[in-house]
Amino acid sequence: MALHAFHGGLRLPGHKTHAGAIRPGPVADTLWLPLQQHAGAANRPLVSVGERVNAGQAVAAPDNDDGRLGAWLHAPCDAEVVAIEDRELPSNPAIRAPTLVLRRMAGSDAGADAGAASMPPIADWCEQPSAVLLQRLAEAGVAGLGGAVFPSADKLSVRRQTLIVNGAECEPYIACDDALLRERSDRVIHGALLLAHIAGAEHILLAIEDRMQDALAAAATAIANHGDERIELRAVPTIYPEGGERQLIQTLTGKQVPRGGLPRDIGVIVQNVGTAAAAWAAVVEGRPLTTRLVSVAGDGVRAAGTFEVAIGTPVSEVVAAAGGYSDRAARLIIGGPMMGVALPHDEFPITKAANCVLVPSEAELGERRPEMPCIRCGECARVCPASLLPQQLLAFARGEQWERLQQHGVTDCIECGCCDLVCPSSIPLAEHFRWGKAMLRQRQRDASKAEGAKERHDARQLRIEQEQAERAARRQKAAAPDAVAAALARAKAKATAAKTVESETSDSESTHTDSREDGA
Amino acid sequence: MKRFDTATAPYLSPPRDVQRVMLLVLLALLPGIAAQLWFFGIGVAAQIILATIFALGIEAAMLRLRGKPVKPFLGDLSVVVTAVLFALCIPPLAPWWVSLIAMLAAVALAKHLYGGLGHNLFNPAMVGFAVVLVAFPFELSQWLPPRGLGHEALSLGDSLYTIFMGHLPPAQTWDTIAQATPLDVVRNQASAMRTLDEIRSDPLFGDFGGRGWEWIANFYALGGLFLLWKRVIHWQVPVATLGTVILLTLPFWLSEPDVNPFPLQHVFSGALVLAAFFIATDPVSGCTTPRGRLFFGAGVGIITLAIRRWGSYPDGVAFAVLLMNAAAPWIDLHTRPRIYGEGRRPDGDAL
């Protein structure tokens, strides 16, 4: 089957030389588990301060008010809950959010074994209906491990024809999917069959970048051993962002997800290879997601490599496990160099989203040049995988031309950062677009708020008019045929009206008094 | 706890900056400049140096006046590109004040009053050229014959004397030195009802365009291909400009080859090749969408031909570029490419 190139993209140096065998992660004494592990509402804690928890025990669960299944959160080791406090989130250090603080019990090893089996295995998953398995994935806390951490149970709840298992690890330095495929391909293959069963998918495409030769060979062997013909292995070009959901779908199927739509609209679901392996562990082995593979990379650490790290482990411990910082450590990034988050310090936890701890040196970051004006050279448009015109979006964002910004597709921006990397004027384009998207969302919220206020105002106006009309109707009815009665009625009406005005005035006065008291 | 500086993603630096882009443009101009020097003498170099000095001085002054940092903006070399492109368009012995006035119009007016680098609506080099072309038609029409036509070339001293004194050395007159450009000749002779074969028998003409001129155009095209290869310019503008000229002149030439020049004569005359690769491709004042660039290039081709055919100037490239500059923002708004997934049905195929 032919592959279909997506628009733009960049061939980036891989920097994946550190990809060796998977090493056991550090055993930290303190673990931080943010209740907010993924987009959407935060989980609610199931434990209280002072409580003892066992390895693999659920410590936080989603509120299922919105009908979503979500993903639960588990203790990676035997521990005591020492606090539930607000801490900075690694996904956005500017935000502080409720976090469970666990102290490891002496002798309990978090991370060395890949999570404790705390749930009954479902060995006969082939015979189970999707609903049972979806519930298990949610309760085992399985979420997208490629970095987006969307709860897998919610993503899989709609039936699709095609399952794409994403092993195209396109960002430089990140090599945890590569390590997983090289060492545990069989788990990925089993997991893929499980996910396909849940989603009702007939075709499974396992996509691996053509640069990852060892991973490709290992996956091919695993598929051959398994002997299932539904799985096809695809070597995709090593072009960033090949691992982007929409780009990968186009490469493999030639189809594009409709603008503003979701992959489900074209019958496709994309799941990361790590997610497939985690789903297998959750269902067949009864092990909730309490660890994940993390690449530790960059010239700023002494012994880079890929580690199996317990969720909640401090970044500082992970770096220590990788030999500690070298003298050249210049920045600390969770994620890759293209889309990661730069942390102000290393006392942040590893979350389910953390695929990489990158500590680059100044040399790796490259020369910082001062920002210059845009010369509209159009290099950014040439590399944009969403076929946008970043140079135009920049002008519209700076000019706060919201309609044009929307019409030119700022909300279609996937924030891959390709435009930044080719801009001769060193303009932080992706940052402008993140801001533009946030502003558009804000305006939409304001608009719907204003719409609500207008509706309330209109309803009130209608009520008042109806009351007036009724009153007028009553007056007309009261208007008797003979003049005397009419005069009497008028006088009566006048008196009533005067009384009404009086009472209304006093009402409003009393309201004023009330409000003053409220204020006081 | 170890602390770190933060920044926003991505964290890698672009390999190319504005200065490097401008350097590549200047580098790509070198073969053409060398050819122009060979055919038209040392005056070409003198004009380039003169315009560059004026442009840098005016740019520095304007940056100072606007309270902008001088070093990074002067160092971006964009004003040097403006100066060189202008200098290549004027006769090699034009007096020094032509450059000064043109650079004032180009750098102070067209560039900095619009907000400086990246904000100018019109191509500065062409604004400068158009101003002096309209204001000083005599000085702008005193072209020299290209080398190889048997005329005695002016000495270095005489050339510099002419440029800096504003008139020829006492022993010389323009009548004996200057020579009409091939485009002028075509225009004048054609209106005298002579056929193109007769016109082209003049030694001023080479294989396609004017003798010398066509070689210069070849070398500019070579530089243009280098810029395409280096991804400094996009293919749409040169292809649309030259393609439009060829396509529009082909039927006329086929029907009446006696009166209508053949397509390549148009291409290799005047500043068309230089414009197609170096002037109409200016990203700041041109179109920025791929389809927009096609329209932009086609517009430059059409307007140039119209001016050559019906206008009162022998060549119209500068005016064509400026007119299309004015239309570029509107064209860009209406030629946005299809966004990923736009207009796709739920099955992912095109509507």
PDB file of N, CA, C and O in Angstrom, chain A residues 18 173-174 293-298 301 304-305 307 309 313-316 318-319 322 325 331-336 343 346 348-350 354-360:
ATOM      1  N   HIS A  18      21.162   7.811  22.502  1.00  0.00           N
ATOM      2  CA  HIS A  18      21.164   7.299  23.877  1.00  0.00           C
ATOM      3  C   HIS A  18      20.229   6.106  24.041  1.00  0.00           C
ATOM      4  O   HIS A  18      20.136   5.555  25.118  1.00  0.00           O
ATOM      5  N   TYR A 173      15.246  13.440  20.230  1.00  0.00           N
ATOM      6  CA  TYR A 173      15.628  13.043  21.587  1.00  0.00           C
ATOM      7  C   TYR A 173      14.699  11.997  22.214  1.00  0.00           C
ATOM      8  O   TYR A 173      15.139  11.175  23.008  1.00  0.00           O
ATOM      9  N   ILE A 174      13.381  12.043  21.926  1.00  0.00           N
ATOM     10  CA  ILE A 174      12.462  11.129  22.604  1.00  0.00           C
ATOM     11  C   ILE A 174      12.630   9.738  21.995  1.00  0.00           C
ATOM     12  O   ILE A 174      12.562   9.573  20.783  1.00  0.00           O
ATOM     13  N   LEU A 293       7.384   4.691  30.483  1.00  0.00           N
ATOM     14  CA  LEU A 293       8.758   4.809  29.995  1.00  0.00           C
ATOM     15  C   LEU A 293       9.065   6.279  29.760  1.00  0.00           C
ATOM     16  O   LEU A 293       8.263   7.011  29.172  1.00  0.00           O
ATOM     17  N   VAL A 294      10.223   6.707  30.245  1.00  0.00           N
ATOM     18  CA  VAL A 294      10.638   8.099  30.110  1.00  0.00           C
ATOM     19  C   VAL A 294      12.049   8.122  29.540  1.00  0.00           C
ATOM     20  O   VAL A 294      12.951   7.486  30.088  1.00  0.00           O
ATOM     21  N   SER A 295      12.232   8.870  28.450  1.00  0.00           N
ATOM     22  CA  SER A 295      13.576   9.083  27.922  1.00  0.00           C
ATOM     23  C   SER A 295      14.209  10.229  28.695  1.00  0.00           C
ATOM     24  O   SER A 295      13.575  11.264  28.883  1.00  0.00           O
ATOM     25  N   VAL A 296      15.426  10.029  29.145  1.00  0.00           N
ATOM     26  CA  VAL A 296      16.176  11.132  29.750  1.00  0.00           C
ATOM     27  C   VAL A 296      17.302  11.434  28.780  1.00  0.00           C
ATOM     28  O   VAL A 296      18.111  10.550  28.471  1.00  0.00           O
ATOM     29  N   ALA A 297      17.326  12.648  28.248  1.00  0.00           N
ATOM     30  CA  ALA A 297      18.212  12.917  27.113  1.00  0.00           C
ATOM     31  C   ALA A 297      18.817  14.306  27.205  1.00  0.00           C
ATOM     32  O   ALA A 297      18.416  15.132  28.022  1.00  0.00           O
ATOM     33  N   GLY A 298      19.768  14.538  26.360  1.00  0.00           N
ATOM     34  CA  GLY A 298      20.411  15.844  26.270  1.00  0.00           C
ATOM     35  C   GLY A 298      21.816  15.813  26.849  1.00  0.00           C
ATOM     36  O   GLY A 298      22.155  14.939  27.652  1.00  0.00           O
ATOM     37  N   VAL A 301      22.653  15.849  30.885  1.00  0.00           N
ATOM     38  CA  VAL A 301      22.697  14.729  31.839  1.00  0.00           C
ATOM     39  C   VAL A 301      23.889  13.838  31.488  1.00  0.00           C
ATOM     40  O   VAL A 301      24.310  13.780  30.337  1.00  0.00           O
ATOM     41  N   ALA A 304      22.454   9.464  29.688  1.00  0.00           N
ATOM     42  CA  ALA A 304      21.113   9.472  29.112  1.00  0.00           C
ATOM     43  C   ALA A 304      20.629   8.055  28.858  1.00  0.00           C
ATOM     44  O   ALA A 304      21.427   7.127  28.703  1.00  0.00           O
ATOM     45  N   GLY A 305      19.305   7.885  28.843  1.00  0.00           N
ATOM     46  CA  GLY A 305      18.763   6.561  28.578  1.00  0.00           C
ATOM     47  C   GLY A 305      17.262   6.572  28.740  1.00  0.00           C
ATOM     48  O   GLY A 305      16.662   7.621  28.966  1.00  0.00           O
ATOM     49  N   PHE A 307      14.073   5.042  30.920  1.00  0.00           N
ATOM     50  CA  PHE A 307      13.817   4.479  32.241  1.00  0.00           C
ATOM     51  C   PHE A 307      12.344   4.136  32.392  1.00  0.00           C
ATOM     52  O   PHE A 307      11.476   4.806  31.810  1.00  0.00           O
ATOM     53  N   VAL A 309       9.679   4.591  34.871  1.00  0.00           N
ATOM     54  CA  VAL A 309       9.573   5.494  36.016  1.00  0.00           C
ATOM     55  C   VAL A 309       8.164   5.420  36.605  1.00  0.00           C
ATOM     56  O   VAL A 309       7.167   5.414  35.872  1.00  0.00           O
ATOM     57  N   THR A 313       7.069  10.315  40.433  1.00  0.00           N
ATOM     58  CA  THR A 313       8.481  10.461  40.811  1.00  0.00           C
ATOM     59  C   THR A 313       8.979  11.869  40.482  1.00  0.00           C
ATOM     60  O   THR A 313       8.725  12.368  39.389  1.00  0.00           O
ATOM     61  N   PRO A 314       9.688  12.518  41.410  1.00  0.00           N
ATOM     62  CA  PRO A 314      10.222  13.849  41.102  1.00  0.00           C
ATOM     63  C   PRO A 314      11.224  13.800  39.949  1.00  0.00           C
ATOM     64  O   PRO A 314      12.006  12.841  39.845  1.00  0.00           O
ATOM     65  N   VAL A 315      11.201  14.832  39.117  1.00  0.00           N
ATOM     66  CA  VAL A 315      12.118  14.920  37.984  1.00  0.00           C
ATOM     67  C   VAL A 315      13.566  14.891  38.469  1.00  0.00           C
ATOM     68  O   VAL A 315      14.437  14.272  37.845  1.00  0.00           O
ATOM     69  N   SER A 316      13.818  15.526  39.613  1.00  0.00           N
ATOM     70  CA  SER A 316      15.185  15.574  40.135  1.00  0.00           C
ATOM     71  C   SER A 316      15.725  14.154  40.359  1.00  0.00           C
ATOM     72  O   SER A 316      16.894  13.874  40.078  1.00  0.00           O
ATOM     73  N   VAL A 318      14.750  11.464  38.747  1.00  0.00           N
ATOM     74  CA  VAL A 318      14.933  10.822  37.442  1.00  0.00           C
ATOM     75  C   VAL A 318      16.268  11.243  36.837  1.00  0.00           C
ATOM     76  O   VAL A 318      17.012  10.416  36.290  1.00  0.00           O
ATOM     77  N   VAL A 319      16.574  12.540  36.965  1.00  0.00           N
ATOM     78  CA  VAL A 319      17.854  13.017  36.441  1.00  0.00           C
ATOM     79  C   VAL A 319      19.003  12.373  37.216  1.00  0.00           C
ATOM     80  O   VAL A 319      20.014  11.962  36.637  1.00  0.00           O
ATOM     81  N   ALA A 322      19.860   9.148  35.979  1.00  0.00           N
ATOM     82  CA  ALA A 322      20.585   9.222  34.702  1.00  0.00           C
ATOM     83  C   ALA A 322      21.956   9.853  34.902  1.00  0.00           C
ATOM     84  O   ALA A 322      22.495  10.498  34.008  1.00  0.00           O
ATOM     85  N   TYR A 325      23.066  15.924  36.637  1.00  0.00           N
ATOM     86  CA  TYR A 325      23.307  16.978  35.649  1.00  0.00           C
ATOM     87  C   TYR A 325      24.781  17.064  35.319  1.00  0.00           C
ATOM     88  O   TYR A 325      25.633  16.885  36.176  1.00  0.00           O
ATOM     89  N   ARG A 331      18.869  23.873  30.324  1.00  0.00           N
ATOM     90  CA  ARG A 331      17.413  24.011  30.400  1.00  0.00           C
ATOM     91  C   ARG A 331      16.825  22.665  30.782  1.00  0.00           C
ATOM     92  O   ARG A 331      17.434  21.618  30.538  1.00  0.00           O
ATOM     93  N   LEU A 332      15.636  22.714  31.392  1.00  0.00           N
ATOM     94  CA  LEU A 332      14.964  21.480  31.795  1.00  0.00           C
ATOM     95  C   LEU A 332      13.611  21.447  31.095  1.00  0.00           C
ATOM     96  O   LEU A 332      12.784  22.337  31.294  1.00  0.00           O
ATOM     97  N   ILE A 333      13.413  20.417  30.274  1.00  0.00           N
ATOM     98  CA  ILE A 333      12.201  20.353  29.466  1.00  0.00           C
ATOM     99  C   ILE A 333      11.507  19.020  29.695  1.00  0.00           C
ATOM    100  O   ILE A 333      12.147  17.966  29.693  1.00  0.00           O
ATOM    101  N   ILE A 334      10.198  19.064  29.936  1.00  0.00           N
ATOM    102  CA  ILE A 334       9.405  17.838  29.966  1.00  0.00           C
ATOM    103  C   ILE A 334       8.797  17.692  28.576  1.00  0.00           C
ATOM    104  O   ILE A 334       8.051  18.568  28.124  1.00  0.00           O
ATOM    105  N   GLY A 335       9.131  16.606  27.884  1.00  0.00           N
ATOM    106  CA  GLY A 335       8.707  16.453  26.496  1.00  0.00           C
ATOM    107  C   GLY A 335       9.894  16.728  25.593  1.00  0.00           C
ATOM    108  O   GLY A 335      11.038  16.768  26.059  1.00  0.00           O
ATOM    109  N   GLY A 336       9.629  16.917  24.322  1.00  0.00           N
ATOM    110  CA  GLY A 336      10.707  17.086  23.357  1.00  0.00           C
ATOM    111  C   GLY A 336      11.082  18.539  23.145  1.00  0.00           C
ATOM    112  O   GLY A 336      10.476  19.441  23.717  1.00  0.00           O
ATOM    113  N   LEU A 343      10.609  23.743  32.413  1.00  0.00           N
ATOM    114  CA  LEU A 343      10.299  23.866  33.840  1.00  0.00           C
ATOM    115  C   LEU A 343      11.266  24.834  34.515  1.00  0.00           C
ATOM    116  O   LEU A 343      12.453  24.865  34.171  1.00  0.00           O
ATOM    117  N   ASP A 346      13.448  21.565  39.181  1.00  0.00           N
ATOM    118  CA  ASP A 346      13.264  20.128  38.939  1.00  0.00           C
ATOM    119  C   ASP A 346      12.393  19.445  40.002  1.00  0.00           C
ATOM    120  O   ASP A 346      12.364  18.231  40.079  1.00  0.00           O
ATOM    121  N   PHE A 348       9.279  18.822  40.096  1.00  0.00           N
ATOM    122  CA  PHE A 348       8.006  18.520  39.450  1.00  0.00           C
ATOM    123  C   PHE A 348       7.890  17.007  39.328  1.00  0.00           C
ATOM    124  O   PHE A 348       8.912  16.313  39.227  1.00  0.00           O
ATOM    125  N   PRO A 349       6.670  16.475  39.312  1.00  0.00           N
ATOM    126  CA  PRO A 349       6.548  15.027  39.167  1.00  0.00           C
ATOM    127  C   PRO A 349       6.506  14.586  37.701  1.00  0.00           C
ATOM    128  O   PRO A 349       6.138  15.359  36.823  1.00  0.00           O
ATOM    129  N   ILE A 350       6.881  13.326  37.480  1.00  0.00           N
ATOM    130  CA  ILE A 350       6.611  12.665  36.206  1.00  0.00           C
ATOM    131  C   ILE A 350       5.113  12.334  36.182  1.00  0.00           C
ATOM    132  O   ILE A 350       4.593  11.742  37.131  1.00  0.00           O
ATOM    133  N   ALA A 354       4.492  12.490  30.593  1.00  0.00           N
ATOM    134  CA  ALA A 354       5.923  12.796  30.479  1.00  0.00           C
ATOM    135  C   ALA A 354       6.659  11.711  29.711  1.00  0.00           C
ATOM    136  O   ALA A 354       7.078  10.712  30.283  1.00  0.00           O
ATOM    137  N   ASN A 355       6.855  11.897  28.422  1.00  0.00           N
ATOM    138  CA  ASN A 355       7.577  10.903  27.637  1.00  0.00           C
ATOM    139  C   ASN A 355       9.076  11.141  27.645  1.00  0.00           C
ATOM    140  O   ASN A 355       9.857  10.276  27.263  1.00  0.00           O
ATOM    141  N   CYS A 356       9.478  12.352  28.071  1.00  0.00           N
ATOM    142  CA  CYS A 356      10.902  12.668  27.996  1.00  0.00           C
ATOM    143  C   CYS A 356      11.272  13.735  29.019  1.00  0.00           C
ATOM    144  O   CYS A 356      10.508  14.657  29.270  1.00  0.00           O
ATOM    145  N   VAL A 357      12.428  13.571  29.642  1.00  0.00           N
ATOM    146  CA  VAL A 357      13.046  14.647  30.419  1.00  0.00           C
ATOM    147  C   VAL A 357      14.273  15.054  29.627  1.00  0.00           C
ATOM    148  O   VAL A 357      15.212  14.264  29.476  1.00  0.00           O
ATOM    149  N   LEU A 358      14.224  16.257  29.078  1.00  0.00           N
ATOM    150  CA  LEU A 358      15.297  16.708  28.192  1.00  0.00           C
ATOM    151  C   LEU A 358      16.082  17.819  28.887  1.00  0.00           C
ATOM    152  O   LEU A 358      15.505  18.807  29.334  1.00  0.00           O
ATOM    153  N   VAL A 359      17.392  17.610  29.010  1.00  0.00           N
ATOM    154  CA  VAL A 359      18.245  18.633  29.621  1.00  0.00           C
ATOM    155  C   VAL A 359      19.298  19.035  28.596  1.00  0.00           C
ATOM    156  O   VAL A 359      20.412  18.492  28.580  1.00  0.00           O
ATOM    157  N   PRO A 360      18.971  19.941  27.706  1.00  0.00           N
ATOM    158  CA  PRO A 360      19.918  20.299  26.646  1.00  0.00           C
ATOM    159  C   PRO A 360      20.992  21.265  27.153  1.00  0.00           C
ATOM    160  O   PRO A 360      20.804  21.963  28.144  1.00  0.00           O
TER     161      PRO A 360
END
